[in-house]
Coordinates of C-alpha atoms in Angstrom, one line a residue:
Chain A
M250 CA -49.4 -65.8 4.7
K251 CA -49.2 -62.4 3.0
K252 CA -46.6 -61.3 5.5
M253 CA -44.5 -64.5 5.0
K254 CA -44.4 -63.9 1.2
L255 CA -43.0 -60.2 1.8
S256 CA -40.4 -61.5 4.0
N257 CA -39.4 -64.0 1.4
I258 CA -39.1 -61.2 -1.2
Y259 CA -37.0 -59.1 1.0
L260 CA -34.7 -62.2 1.8
F261 CA -34.6 -62.9 -2.1
I262 CA -33.5 -59.3 -3.0
V263 CA -31.0 -59.3 -0.1
F264 CA -29.4 -62.4 -1.5
I265 CA -29.5 -61.3 -5.0
V266 CA -27.5 -58.0 -4.0
L267 CA -25.1 -60.2 -2.2
Y268 CA -24.5 -62.8 -4.9
A269 CA -25.1 -60.9 -8.1
P270 CA -21.4 -59.5 -8.5
I271 CA -19.9 -62.9 -7.8
F272 CA -22.0 -64.6 -10.2
Y273 CA -21.3 -61.6 -12.7
L274 CA -17.7 -62.4 -12.3
M275 CA -18.1 -66.3 -12.6
F276 CA -20.3 -65.9 -15.8
Y277 CA -17.2 -63.8 -17.6
S278 CA -14.6 -66.1 -16.4
F279 CA -15.9 -68.3 -19.6
N280 CA -15.7 -65.4 -21.8
S281 CA -13.4 -65.8 -24.9
G282 CA -13.4 -62.0 -25.6
G283 CA -11.0 -61.4 -22.7
K284 CA -13.1 -58.4 -21.1
M285 CA -15.7 -58.2 -18.3
Y286 CA -18.4 -56.9 -20.9
H287 CA -19.7 -57.9 -24.2
F288 CA -19.9 -61.9 -23.9
E289 CA -18.3 -63.3 -27.1
S290 CA -18.5 -67.1 -26.7
F291 CA -17.9 -69.8 -24.2
T292 CA -14.3 -71.0 -23.5
F293 CA -12.4 -72.7 -20.7
D294 CA -9.1 -70.9 -21.9
W295 CA -8.7 -68.8 -18.6
Y296 CA -8.8 -72.0 -16.5
R297 CA -6.1 -73.7 -18.8
E298 CA -4.1 -70.5 -18.4
L299 CA -4.5 -70.4 -14.9
F300 CA -3.2 -74.0 -14.2
Q301 CA -0.4 -73.3 -16.5
D302 CA 0.8 -69.9 -14.5
T303 CA 3.0 -71.7 -11.8
R304 CA 3.9 -68.5 -10.3
L305 CA 0.1 -67.8 -9.6
L306 CA -0.4 -71.3 -8.3
I307 CA 2.5 -70.9 -5.7
I308 CA 0.9 -67.5 -4.5
V309 CA -2.8 -69.2 -4.3
L310 CA -1.0 -72.0 -2.1
N311 CA 1.1 -69.5 -0.1
T312 CA -2.3 -67.5 0.6
V313 CA -3.9 -70.9 1.8
I314 CA -1.1 -71.8 4.1
I315 CA -0.8 -68.6 5.7
A316 CA -4.6 -68.4 6.1
L317 CA -4.6 -72.1 7.8
L318 CA -1.4 -71.8 9.9
S319 CA -2.0 -68.1 11.3
S320 CA -5.6 -68.8 12.2
A321 CA -4.8 -72.1 13.8
I322 CA -1.9 -70.8 15.7
S323 CA -3.9 -67.6 16.6
T324 CA -6.8 -69.7 17.6
V325 CA -4.5 -71.4 20.3
L326 CA -3.2 -68.0 21.4
G327 CA -6.6 -66.2 21.5
V328 CA -8.5 -69.0 23.4
F329 CA -6.0 -68.8 26.3
G330 CA -5.9 -65.1 26.1
A331 CA -9.8 -65.1 26.3
I332 CA -9.6 -67.4 29.1
A333 CA -7.0 -65.2 31.0
I334 CA -9.1 -62.3 30.6
W335 CA -12.1 -64.1 31.9
Y336 CA -10.4 -65.3 34.9
V337 CA -9.4 -61.7 35.7
R338 CA -11.7 -60.7 38.6
K339 CA -11.3 -56.9 39.1
N340 CA -13.8 -55.5 36.7
Y341 CA -11.8 -52.3 35.6
R342 CA -8.6 -54.5 34.9
K343 CA -10.9 -56.6 32.6
N344 CA -12.3 -53.8 31.0
L345 CA -8.8 -52.5 30.6
L346 CA -7.6 -55.7 29.0
L347 CA -10.8 -55.9 26.7
S348 CA -10.1 -52.3 25.5
L349 CA -6.7 -53.0 24.7
N350 CA -7.8 -56.2 22.7
N351 CA -10.4 -54.0 20.9
V352 CA -8.0 -51.2 20.0
L353 CA -6.3 -53.7 17.9
I354 CA -9.3 -54.6 16.2
V355 CA -10.3 -51.1 15.3
S356 CA -7.1 -49.8 14.4
P357 CA -6.7 -49.4 10.6
D358 CA -4.8 -52.2 8.7
V359 CA -2.4 -49.4 7.4
I360 CA -1.1 -48.6 10.7
I361 CA -0.9 -52.0 11.7
G362 CA 1.0 -53.0 8.4
A363 CA 3.5 -50.0 8.5
S364 CA 4.3 -50.7 12.5
F365 CA 5.1 -54.3 11.4
L366 CA 7.3 -53.1 8.8
I367 CA 9.3 -50.8 10.9
M368 CA 9.5 -53.5 13.7
F369 CA 10.8 -56.2 11.3
T370 CA 13.2 -53.7 9.7
V371 CA 14.6 -52.7 13.3
L372 CA 14.7 -56.5 14.2
G373 CA 16.3 -57.4 11.2
I374 CA 13.8 -60.1 10.4
K375 CA 14.1 -60.7 6.6
L376 CA 10.4 -60.2 4.9
G377 CA 8.7 -63.1 3.5
F378 CA 6.9 -66.3 4.9
T379 CA 7.7 -65.4 8.6
S380 CA 6.9 -62.0 8.6
V381 CA 3.7 -62.4 6.9
L382 CA 2.8 -65.2 9.0
L383 CA 3.7 -63.5 12.0
S384 CA 1.5 -60.4 11.3
H385 CA -1.4 -62.3 10.2
I386 CA -1.4 -64.0 13.6
A387 CA -1.1 -60.6 15.4
F388 CA -4.1 -59.4 13.6
S389 CA -6.2 -62.4 14.2
V390 CA -5.5 -63.0 17.9
P391 CA -7.7 -60.3 19.1
I392 CA -10.9 -61.5 16.7
V393 CA -10.3 -64.9 18.3
V394 CA -10.7 -63.5 21.9
I395 CA -13.7 -61.4 20.8
M396 CA -15.1 -64.5 19.4
V397 CA -14.5 -66.9 22.4
L398 CA -15.2 -64.4 25.2
P399 CA -19.1 -64.4 25.0
K400 CA -19.1 -68.3 25.0
L401 CA -17.2 -68.2 28.4
Q402 CA -19.5 -65.6 29.9
E403 CA -22.4 -67.5 28.9
M404 CA -20.9 -70.6 30.7
G405 CA -20.7 -68.6 33.9
S406 CA -18.5 -69.6 36.9
S407 CA -21.0 -72.1 38.6
L408 CA -19.9 -75.0 36.2
I409 CA -16.2 -74.6 37.3
D410 CA -17.2 -74.2 41.0
A411 CA -19.2 -77.7 40.6
A412 CA -16.1 -79.3 38.7
Q413 CA -14.0 -78.3 41.7
D414 CA -16.5 -79.7 44.4
L415 CA -16.1 -82.7 42.5
G416 CA -12.4 -82.7 42.8
A417 CA -11.3 -81.7 39.3
G418 CA -7.7 -80.6 38.9
R419 CA -6.8 -77.2 37.0
R420 CA -5.9 -79.2 34.2
E421 CA -9.1 -81.3 33.9
I422 CA -11.3 -78.2 34.4
L423 CA -9.5 -76.8 31.4
T424 CA -9.8 -79.9 29.3
K425 CA -13.1 -81.5 30.3
V426 CA -15.0 -78.4 31.2
I427 CA -14.1 -75.2 29.5
L428 CA -12.7 -76.1 26.3
P429 CA -15.7 -78.5 25.2
Y430 CA -18.0 -75.9 26.5
I431 CA -16.6 -73.1 24.3
T432 CA -15.7 -75.3 21.3
P433 CA -18.4 -73.6 18.9
G434 CA -16.8 -70.2 19.9
I435 CA -13.4 -71.6 19.1
F436 CA -14.5 -72.9 15.8
A437 CA -16.1 -69.5 15.1
G438 CA -12.9 -67.8 16.0
F439 CA -10.9 -70.0 13.7
F440 CA -13.0 -69.1 10.8
M441 CA -13.2 -65.5 11.3
A442 CA -9.5 -65.6 11.5
L443 CA -9.2 -67.7 8.4
T444 CA -11.6 -65.2 6.3
Y445 CA -9.5 -62.2 7.8
S446 CA -6.3 -63.8 6.8
L447 CA -7.5 -64.7 3.2
D448 CA -8.5 -61.3 2.2
D449 CA -6.1 -58.9 4.1
F450 CA -4.3 -56.9 1.9
A451 CA -3.3 -53.7 3.7
V452 CA -1.3 -55.3 6.3
T453 CA 0.1 -58.1 4.0
F454 CA 1.3 -55.6 1.4
F455 CA 3.9 -54.1 3.8
V456 CA 5.4 -57.3 5.0
T457 CA 5.8 -59.5 1.7
G458 CA 9.2 -59.5 0.1
N459 CA 11.7 -61.7 -1.2
G460 CA 9.5 -63.2 -3.7
F461 CA 6.9 -64.2 -1.1
S462 CA 3.5 -62.7 -2.1
T463 CA -0.3 -63.6 -1.4
L464 CA -3.2 -63.4 -3.6
S465 CA -4.6 -60.0 -2.5
V466 CA -1.1 -58.3 -3.0
E467 CA -0.7 -59.8 -6.5
I468 CA -4.3 -58.8 -7.6
Y469 CA -3.7 -55.3 -6.5
S470 CA -0.7 -55.0 -8.5
L471 CA -2.4 -56.3 -11.6
A472 CA -5.2 -53.8 -11.3
R473 CA -3.2 -51.0 -12.8
R474 CA -3.1 -52.7 -16.1
G475 CA -6.5 -54.3 -16.0
I476 CA -7.0 -57.6 -14.5
S477 CA -7.0 -60.8 -17.0
L478 CA -9.8 -63.0 -17.0
N479 CA -7.8 -66.0 -15.3
I480 CA -8.2 -64.1 -12.1
N481 CA -12.0 -64.4 -12.5
A482 CA -11.4 -68.1 -13.2
L483 CA -9.4 -68.4 -10.1
S484 CA -12.0 -66.4 -8.2
T485 CA -14.6 -68.9 -9.4
L486 CA -12.7 -72.1 -8.2
L487 CA -11.9 -70.3 -4.9
F488 CA -15.7 -69.5 -4.5
L489 CA -16.7 -73.1 -5.4
F490 CA -14.1 -74.5 -3.1
T491 CA -15.5 -72.6 -0.2
I492 CA -19.1 -73.4 -1.0
I493 CA -18.0 -77.0 -1.1
L494 CA -16.3 -76.8 2.4
V495 CA -19.3 -74.8 3.8
I496 CA -21.8 -77.7 2.5
G497 CA -19.7 -80.2 4.1
Y498 CA -19.5 -78.6 7.2
Y499 CA -23.1 -78.2 7.2
F500 CA -23.9 -81.8 6.8
I501 CA -21.2 -83.1 9.4
V502 CA -23.0 -80.8 12.0
T503 CA -26.5 -81.6 11.4
K504 CA -25.7 -85.3 11.2
R505 CA -24.0 -85.4 14.5
N506 CA -26.5 -83.2 16.2
G507 CA -29.3 -85.2 14.5
R508 CA -32.6 -83.0 15.2
A509 CA -31.2 -80.8 17.9
V510 CA -30.0 -78.2 15.6
G511 CA -32.2 -76.0 13.4
L512 CA -35.9 -76.2 12.5
G513 CA -36.3 -79.9 13.4
A514 CA -35.9 -79.1 17.2
R515 CA -39.0 -77.0 17.3
K516 CA -41.6 -79.4 16.1
Chain B
M196 CA -11.5 -81.8 23.6
K197 CA -10.9 -84.5 21.1
K198 CA -12.6 -82.9 18.2
L199 CA -10.5 -79.7 18.9
V200 CA -7.3 -81.6 19.0
N201 CA -8.2 -83.6 15.7
A202 CA -9.0 -80.3 14.0
F203 CA -5.7 -78.7 15.0
L204 CA -3.8 -81.7 13.7
A205 CA -5.7 -81.8 10.6
I206 CA -5.0 -78.2 10.0
V207 CA -1.3 -78.5 10.8
I208 CA -0.9 -81.6 8.6
V209 CA -2.7 -79.9 5.6
S210 CA -0.6 -77.0 5.9
F211 CA 2.5 -78.9 5.9
L212 CA 1.3 -80.9 2.9
L213 CA 0.8 -77.6 1.1
I214 CA 4.1 -76.3 2.0
M215 CA 5.8 -79.4 0.6
L216 CA 3.9 -78.8 -2.7
V217 CA 4.7 -75.2 -2.8
N218 CA 8.5 -76.3 -2.0
Y219 CA 8.2 -78.8 -4.9
L220 CA 6.7 -76.3 -7.3
N221 CA 9.3 -73.7 -6.4
A222 CA 12.1 -76.3 -7.1
S223 CA 10.6 -77.2 -10.3
E224 CA 10.8 -73.5 -11.3
G225 CA 14.2 -73.3 -10.0
Y226 CA 13.7 -70.9 -7.1
G227 CA 15.7 -70.9 -3.9
G228 CA 18.9 -72.0 -5.7
G229 CA 22.0 -69.9 -5.0
N230 CA 22.1 -67.7 -8.3
T231 CA 19.1 -65.7 -8.4
I232 CA 17.9 -62.1 -8.9
T233 CA 14.8 -60.4 -7.6
V234 CA 13.1 -58.1 -10.1
Y235 CA 10.7 -55.6 -9.1
N236 CA 8.4 -54.5 -12.0
W237 CA 4.8 -52.9 -12.3
G238 CA 2.2 -55.4 -12.7
D239 CA 1.8 -57.2 -16.2
Y240 CA 4.8 -55.1 -17.5
I241 CA 7.1 -58.1 -19.0
D242 CA 6.5 -60.8 -21.3
P243 CA 6.9 -63.8 -18.8
E244 CA 8.2 -65.8 -21.5
L245 CA 11.2 -63.8 -21.7
L246 CA 11.9 -64.4 -17.7
D247 CA 11.9 -68.3 -18.7
R248 CA 14.3 -67.5 -21.5
F249 CA 16.5 -65.3 -19.3
E250 CA 16.7 -68.3 -17.0
E251 CA 17.6 -70.8 -19.5
E252 CA 20.4 -68.6 -21.1
T253 CA 22.3 -67.5 -17.9
G254 CA 21.3 -69.9 -15.5
I255 CA 20.0 -67.1 -13.1
T256 CA 16.9 -67.6 -11.5
V257 CA 14.6 -64.8 -11.5
I258 CA 12.3 -64.0 -8.4
Y259 CA 9.8 -61.7 -9.9
E260 CA 7.6 -59.3 -8.0
T261 CA 5.1 -56.7 -8.7
F262 CA 4.0 -53.2 -7.7
D263 CA 1.4 -50.6 -8.6
S264 CA 2.8 -47.3 -7.8
N265 CA 6.2 -45.6 -7.7
E266 CA 5.6 -44.5 -4.2
A267 CA 4.8 -48.3 -2.9
M268 CA 7.9 -49.1 -4.8
M269 CA 10.0 -46.6 -3.2
T270 CA 8.7 -47.3 0.4
K271 CA 9.5 -51.1 0.0
I272 CA 13.0 -50.6 -1.4
Q273 CA 14.0 -47.9 1.1
Q274 CA 12.9 -50.0 3.8
G275 CA 15.2 -52.9 2.5
G276 CA 13.7 -56.1 3.9
T277 CA 14.0 -57.4 0.6
S278 CA 17.1 -57.6 -1.6
Y279 CA 15.7 -56.2 -4.9
D280 CA 18.4 -56.4 -7.8
V281 CA 16.3 -54.7 -10.5
A282 CA 13.5 -52.2 -10.3
I283 CA 11.5 -50.2 -12.8
P284 CA 10.4 -46.8 -11.5
S285 CA 9.5 -43.6 -13.5
E286 CA 11.6 -40.9 -14.0
Y287 CA 10.5 -38.6 -11.3
A288 CA 11.0 -41.7 -8.9
I289 CA 14.4 -42.4 -10.1
E290 CA 15.3 -38.9 -9.5
K291 CA 13.9 -39.0 -6.0
M292 CA 15.8 -42.2 -5.4
K293 CA 19.1 -41.0 -6.7
E294 CA 19.0 -37.9 -4.4
E295 CA 18.0 -40.2 -1.5
G296 CA 21.1 -42.4 -2.2
Q297 CA 18.9 -45.4 -3.0
L298 CA 20.5 -46.5 -6.2
L299 CA 23.7 -48.1 -7.4
K300 CA 25.6 -46.6 -10.5
V301 CA 25.1 -48.8 -13.5
D302 CA 28.4 -50.1 -14.9
H303 CA 27.9 -49.4 -18.8
S304 CA 30.9 -51.9 -19.6
K305 CA 28.7 -54.7 -18.4
I306 CA 25.6 -53.5 -20.8
P307 CA 27.2 -53.9 -24.3
N308 CA 23.4 -53.7 -25.6
L309 CA 23.4 -50.2 -24.4
K310 CA 24.2 -49.1 -28.0
N311 CA 21.0 -50.5 -29.3
I312 CA 19.0 -47.6 -27.3
D313 CA 18.1 -44.5 -29.4
E314 CA 20.1 -41.6 -28.4
R315 CA 17.2 -39.5 -28.1
F316 CA 16.1 -41.4 -24.9
L317 CA 19.8 -41.3 -23.4
D318 CA 21.5 -38.7 -21.3
L319 CA 18.2 -36.9 -20.2
S320 CA 17.7 -34.2 -17.5
F321 CA 16.6 -36.7 -14.7
D322 CA 19.6 -39.0 -14.8
P323 CA 22.5 -37.2 -16.9
G324 CA 24.7 -39.8 -18.7
N325 CA 22.3 -42.7 -17.5
E326 CA 24.6 -43.3 -14.6
Y327 CA 21.8 -44.7 -12.7
S328 CA 19.1 -45.8 -15.0
I329 CA 18.6 -47.6 -18.4
P330 CA 15.5 -47.0 -20.5
Y331 CA 12.8 -49.7 -20.6
F332 CA 9.7 -48.2 -22.2
W333 CA 8.6 -44.5 -22.9
G334 CA 5.6 -42.7 -23.7
T335 CA 3.8 -39.2 -23.9
V336 CA 0.9 -37.7 -22.7
G337 CA -1.9 -36.9 -25.1
I338 CA -5.5 -37.0 -26.0
V339 CA -7.6 -40.0 -26.5
Y340 CA -10.8 -39.7 -28.2
N341 CA -13.7 -41.6 -29.7
P342 CA -14.5 -40.1 -33.1
T343 CA -17.9 -42.4 -33.5
L344 CA -19.2 -40.2 -30.6
L345 CA -17.9 -36.8 -31.8
D346 CA -19.2 -36.0 -35.2
G347 CA -16.2 -35.0 -36.9
I348 CA -14.5 -32.9 -34.2
E349 CA -10.6 -33.7 -34.6
F350 CA -7.7 -32.8 -32.2
H351 CA -4.3 -31.4 -33.5
S352 CA -3.9 -28.9 -30.8
W353 CA -4.4 -28.8 -27.0
N354 CA -6.8 -25.7 -27.8
D355 CA -9.2 -28.0 -29.4
L356 CA -10.1 -29.2 -26.1
W357 CA -11.7 -25.7 -25.6
N358 CA -14.2 -26.3 -28.3
E359 CA -17.6 -25.4 -27.3
D360 CA -19.3 -28.6 -28.5
L361 CA -17.3 -30.6 -26.1
K362 CA -19.6 -29.5 -23.1
N363 CA -19.1 -32.2 -20.2
E364 CA -17.3 -34.6 -22.5
I365 CA -13.7 -34.3 -21.3
L366 CA -11.9 -36.7 -18.7
L367 CA -8.5 -35.6 -17.1
V368 CA -6.1 -37.9 -15.3
D369 CA -5.8 -36.6 -11.6
G370 CA -2.0 -35.2 -11.8
A371 CA -1.0 -31.7 -11.0
R372 CA 1.8 -31.6 -13.4
E373 CA -0.1 -33.3 -16.2
V374 CA -3.1 -31.0 -16.0
L375 CA -1.1 -27.6 -15.5
G376 CA 1.4 -29.1 -18.0
F377 CA -1.0 -29.1 -20.8
G378 CA -2.6 -25.8 -19.7
L379 CA 1.1 -24.5 -20.1
N380 CA 1.5 -26.4 -23.4
S381 CA -1.7 -24.8 -24.9
L382 CA -0.1 -21.2 -24.2
N383 CA 3.3 -22.6 -25.7
Y384 CA 4.9 -22.1 -22.5
S385 CA 7.3 -25.0 -21.0
L386 CA 6.1 -27.9 -18.9
N387 CA 8.9 -27.1 -16.4
E388 CA 7.9 -23.6 -16.3
T389 CA 9.0 -21.6 -12.9
D390 CA 7.8 -18.3 -13.9
Q391 CA 4.7 -17.8 -11.5
A392 CA 2.9 -15.3 -13.6
K393 CA 3.0 -17.9 -16.3
L394 CA 1.7 -20.6 -14.2
V395 CA -1.1 -18.5 -12.9
E396 CA -2.0 -17.6 -16.6
A397 CA -2.2 -21.4 -17.3
K398 CA -4.6 -21.9 -14.5
E399 CA -6.7 -19.3 -15.5
K400 CA -6.8 -20.7 -19.0
L401 CA -7.6 -24.1 -17.3
E402 CA -10.5 -22.6 -15.4
T403 CA -12.1 -21.6 -18.7
L404 CA -12.3 -25.3 -19.7
Q405 CA -14.3 -26.2 -16.5
P406 CA -17.9 -26.4 -18.4
N407 CA -16.2 -29.1 -20.9
I408 CA -14.7 -31.5 -18.0
K409 CA -16.8 -34.2 -17.0
A410 CA -14.6 -35.6 -14.3
I411 CA -11.1 -35.8 -12.8
V412 CA -10.3 -39.4 -12.3
G413 CA -7.6 -42.0 -11.6
D414 CA -7.1 -45.3 -13.3
E415 CA -11.0 -45.9 -14.1
I416 CA -10.5 -43.6 -16.8
K417 CA -9.5 -46.6 -18.9
M418 CA -12.7 -48.2 -18.3
L419 CA -15.0 -45.1 -18.7
M420 CA -13.3 -44.3 -22.1
V421 CA -13.5 -48.0 -23.2
N422 CA -17.1 -48.4 -22.4
E423 CA -17.8 -45.1 -24.0
E424 CA -19.1 -43.1 -20.9
A425 CA -16.7 -40.3 -22.3
S426 CA -15.9 -39.2 -25.7
V427 CA -12.4 -37.2 -24.7
G428 CA -9.8 -38.1 -22.2
V429 CA -6.1 -36.5 -21.5
V430 CA -4.0 -39.7 -20.6
W431 CA -0.7 -41.4 -20.8
S432 CA 0.2 -43.0 -23.9
G433 CA 0.5 -46.3 -22.2
D434 CA -3.1 -46.1 -21.0
A435 CA -4.2 -44.9 -24.3
A436 CA -2.7 -47.9 -26.1
D437 CA -4.7 -50.2 -23.6
M438 CA -7.8 -48.4 -24.2
M439 CA -7.5 -48.7 -27.9
W440 CA -6.7 -52.4 -27.7
E441 CA -9.9 -52.8 -25.9
N442 CA -12.1 -50.3 -28.0
E443 CA -11.2 -50.1 -31.7
N444 CA -13.1 -46.8 -32.0
L445 CA -10.7 -45.0 -30.1
D446 CA -7.8 -42.7 -31.4
Y447 CA -4.9 -41.2 -29.7
V448 CA -3.1 -38.0 -30.6
V449 CA 0.0 -36.0 -29.3
P450 CA -0.8 -32.5 -29.7
V451 CA 1.5 -30.2 -32.0
E452 CA 2.4 -27.8 -29.3
G453 CA 4.2 -30.7 -27.5
S454 CA 3.8 -32.6 -24.5
N455 CA 5.4 -34.7 -21.9
L456 CA 7.6 -37.5 -22.2
W457 CA 7.6 -40.2 -19.6
F458 CA 10.0 -43.1 -19.1
D459 CA 10.0 -46.3 -17.0
N460 CA 13.8 -47.0 -16.4
M461 CA 15.6 -49.9 -15.2
V462 CA 17.7 -49.2 -12.1
I463 CA 19.7 -51.3 -9.4
P464 CA 18.7 -50.3 -5.9
K465 CA 21.2 -50.2 -3.3
T466 CA 20.0 -53.2 -1.7
A467 CA 20.8 -55.5 -4.6
K468 CA 22.8 -58.7 -3.5
N469 CA 23.5 -59.9 -7.0
V470 CA 24.7 -56.7 -8.9
D471 CA 26.4 -59.0 -11.6
G472 CA 23.2 -60.8 -12.4
A473 CA 21.4 -57.5 -12.2
H474 CA 23.6 -56.2 -15.2
Q475 CA 23.1 -59.4 -17.1
F476 CA 19.3 -58.9 -16.8
I477 CA 19.4 -55.3 -17.8
N478 CA 21.6 -56.3 -20.7
F479 CA 19.4 -59.0 -21.7
M480 CA 16.4 -56.9 -21.8
L481 CA 18.2 -54.5 -24.3
D482 CA 18.8 -57.2 -26.8
A483 CA 16.9 -56.3 -29.9
E484 CA 15.1 -59.5 -30.4
V485 CA 13.9 -59.5 -26.6
A486 CA 13.1 -55.9 -26.7
A487 CA 11.0 -56.4 -29.7
Q488 CA 9.3 -59.3 -28.2
N489 CA 8.6 -57.5 -25.1
A490 CA 7.3 -54.3 -26.8
D491 CA 4.9 -56.6 -28.8
Y492 CA 3.4 -58.3 -25.6
V493 CA 3.4 -55.0 -23.3
G494 CA 2.2 -52.7 -26.1
Y495 CA 4.1 -49.5 -25.0
S496 CA 6.7 -47.8 -27.0
T497 CA 10.2 -49.3 -26.9
P498 CA 13.4 -46.8 -26.8
N499 CA 15.3 -49.5 -28.4
K500 CA 16.2 -48.6 -32.1
E501 CA 17.4 -52.1 -33.2
A502 CA 14.2 -53.7 -31.8
M503 CA 12.2 -51.1 -33.7
K504 CA 13.8 -52.7 -36.9
L505 CA 12.2 -55.9 -35.9
L506 CA 8.8 -54.7 -35.0
P507 CA 5.9 -54.9 -37.6
E508 CA 6.1 -51.9 -39.9
E509 CA 2.5 -50.8 -38.7
T510 CA 3.5 -50.7 -35.4
I511 CA 6.5 -48.3 -35.5
S512 CA 5.2 -46.1 -38.3
D513 CA 2.2 -45.6 -36.0
E514 CA 2.9 -41.8 -35.3
R515 CA 0.6 -41.9 -32.2
F516 CA 3.1 -44.0 -30.3
Y517 CA 6.4 -43.5 -32.2
P518 CA 6.0 -39.7 -33.0
S519 CA 7.9 -38.2 -35.7
P520 CA 11.3 -36.7 -34.8
E521 CA 9.8 -33.2 -35.4
L522 CA 7.4 -33.7 -32.8
T523 CA 9.8 -35.5 -30.0
E524 CA 11.8 -32.3 -30.2
R525 CA 8.9 -30.6 -28.7
L526 CA 8.4 -33.1 -26.0
E527 CA 9.6 -32.3 -22.6
V528 CA 10.7 -34.5 -19.9
Y529 CA 9.6 -33.4 -16.4
E530 CA 12.4 -31.9 -14.4
N531 CA 12.7 -31.7 -10.7
L532 CA 11.5 -28.2 -10.0
G533 CA 12.4 -28.6 -6.4
K534 CA 9.9 -28.8 -3.4
K535 CA 9.0 -25.2 -3.3
M536 CA 8.0 -25.1 -7.0
L537 CA 6.1 -28.5 -6.9
A538 CA 4.1 -27.1 -3.7
Y539 CA 3.2 -24.0 -5.8
Y540 CA 2.0 -26.5 -8.9
N541 CA 0.1 -28.4 -6.4
D542 CA -1.6 -25.5 -4.8
L543 CA -2.6 -24.0 -8.3
Y544 CA -3.8 -27.4 -9.2
L545 CA -5.9 -27.6 -6.1
E546 CA -7.6 -24.2 -6.9
F547 CA -8.3 -25.3 -10.2
K548 CA -9.9 -28.5 -8.9
M549 CA -12.0 -26.4 -6.2
H550 CA -13.3 -23.9 -8.7
R551 CA -15.3 -26.5 -10.5
K552 CA -19.1 -25.7 -11.1

């Protein structure tokens, strides 16, 4: 009993550390004083200002569009990439491919961003929506590969051998065996890519242009003169939005799987 | 499988709905039409109402982008992926861009409002004859301090920083020319000194300031001063104005020996597509009424003498931000000292930073 309590306290502290800055930020989005300290009085002014700022709204929408599209496309590319790597039989070749994939994950964002900038310049691609989308896809694909591969390894090859014995063609093996089995991995990869895309600054900074910008770049350029509290308001809304999504996702998953998931299964 | 396909389709559909929404918003703002200019400016450095007004008056749509440092801006412009029509760099950046051939000449005949600019701010060393750049805002380097924490200590001269009562109280901005500059100023030397003996003398004098220095910091100096974590700072006047706006206890002074005079000027990069629109924009920003409104919003000092007549008396009589002509004569603009001399400045500054106790 005592042990249980201690672990609860530990968990509680960890969650406070994780959430305190976010709640601090949310709290001051209601401050009429206009600063991040000394709370004056309650106000909705920053929210009102936020919705009147069309330029900022366009930037927020752009950010979401880029995140959704780039993670969807990179999920498709990444899943096939992972399957291809998994199918490689020779061990050294598989390791080589995996290492090449990992190099892209660990290489600094600044390098990736600058390389893309140079490439787009040489190819004569105009900076803007396309350039941002392409570079976001590029840095998301290796992440999806890494998220999907463990699921494939967990599946092993016996399932596929069995399917082949039962007369399944290549197409059927892919759509009826492999993809359903690795679906959780695919979703994990998608959401991982989504978060990477949403908060990437370094790569995006290099490849935005022609009036197209994302939230991270915009906030960064505001930082020099002090960030207005409508950014707090915006962050609050985005935070609530993601929380609602997560809760919704939780209910869908628990409803579908009934008691098979979570604590219920152990009883 | 079905779940995956459905999820994918849902994402694609949502994305396209959002794209349509963005297009609608863009159209309602008038972006994407034929006659547009792209303006590249520091974050929060213009009154957004003025952009709307410019669009109404000229029918030219403004695509507005922001940057946070001269270096970032130069990289973006040099790279050429975006056709920026107007950018607003600081004086040393203008000189560099000019040398690298990144700027177009400004056609003065298309900017009749140039007459509104005070002559003191024209024809300066970084751009003789204002061939490439037109003043936007200007300011100084000086001392910001908090009298409530200082118990009667006042600042008139750079030498007041060496006061023994200021132990561990002073914050400095992390800039080689700014810090060595006030060292030179305190000895009554020029900010653009190239005599190595004098520079070493300035460095040695700065080293005796070490006990008083609390930290050498970047942008966070604003927060530290506003939150009263330190009582004295050497900063740019623009930052000082921001701090004083947030904390009324603070005061700012440009020392009597003189100081640096800095500028953010409007330029037309070589990448510009709508050169005519760029000239119209520059001319618009120089209009007395517009410049006054902008100065009121941004809070920096305007070089526009007609606009100054429209500003509240208390603003322009504030000698902290509109120093008297006697003082401005002693203010110096940074000159390009050449790579070698700049490296020497940086070396001395580094030595100064390393000798901290």
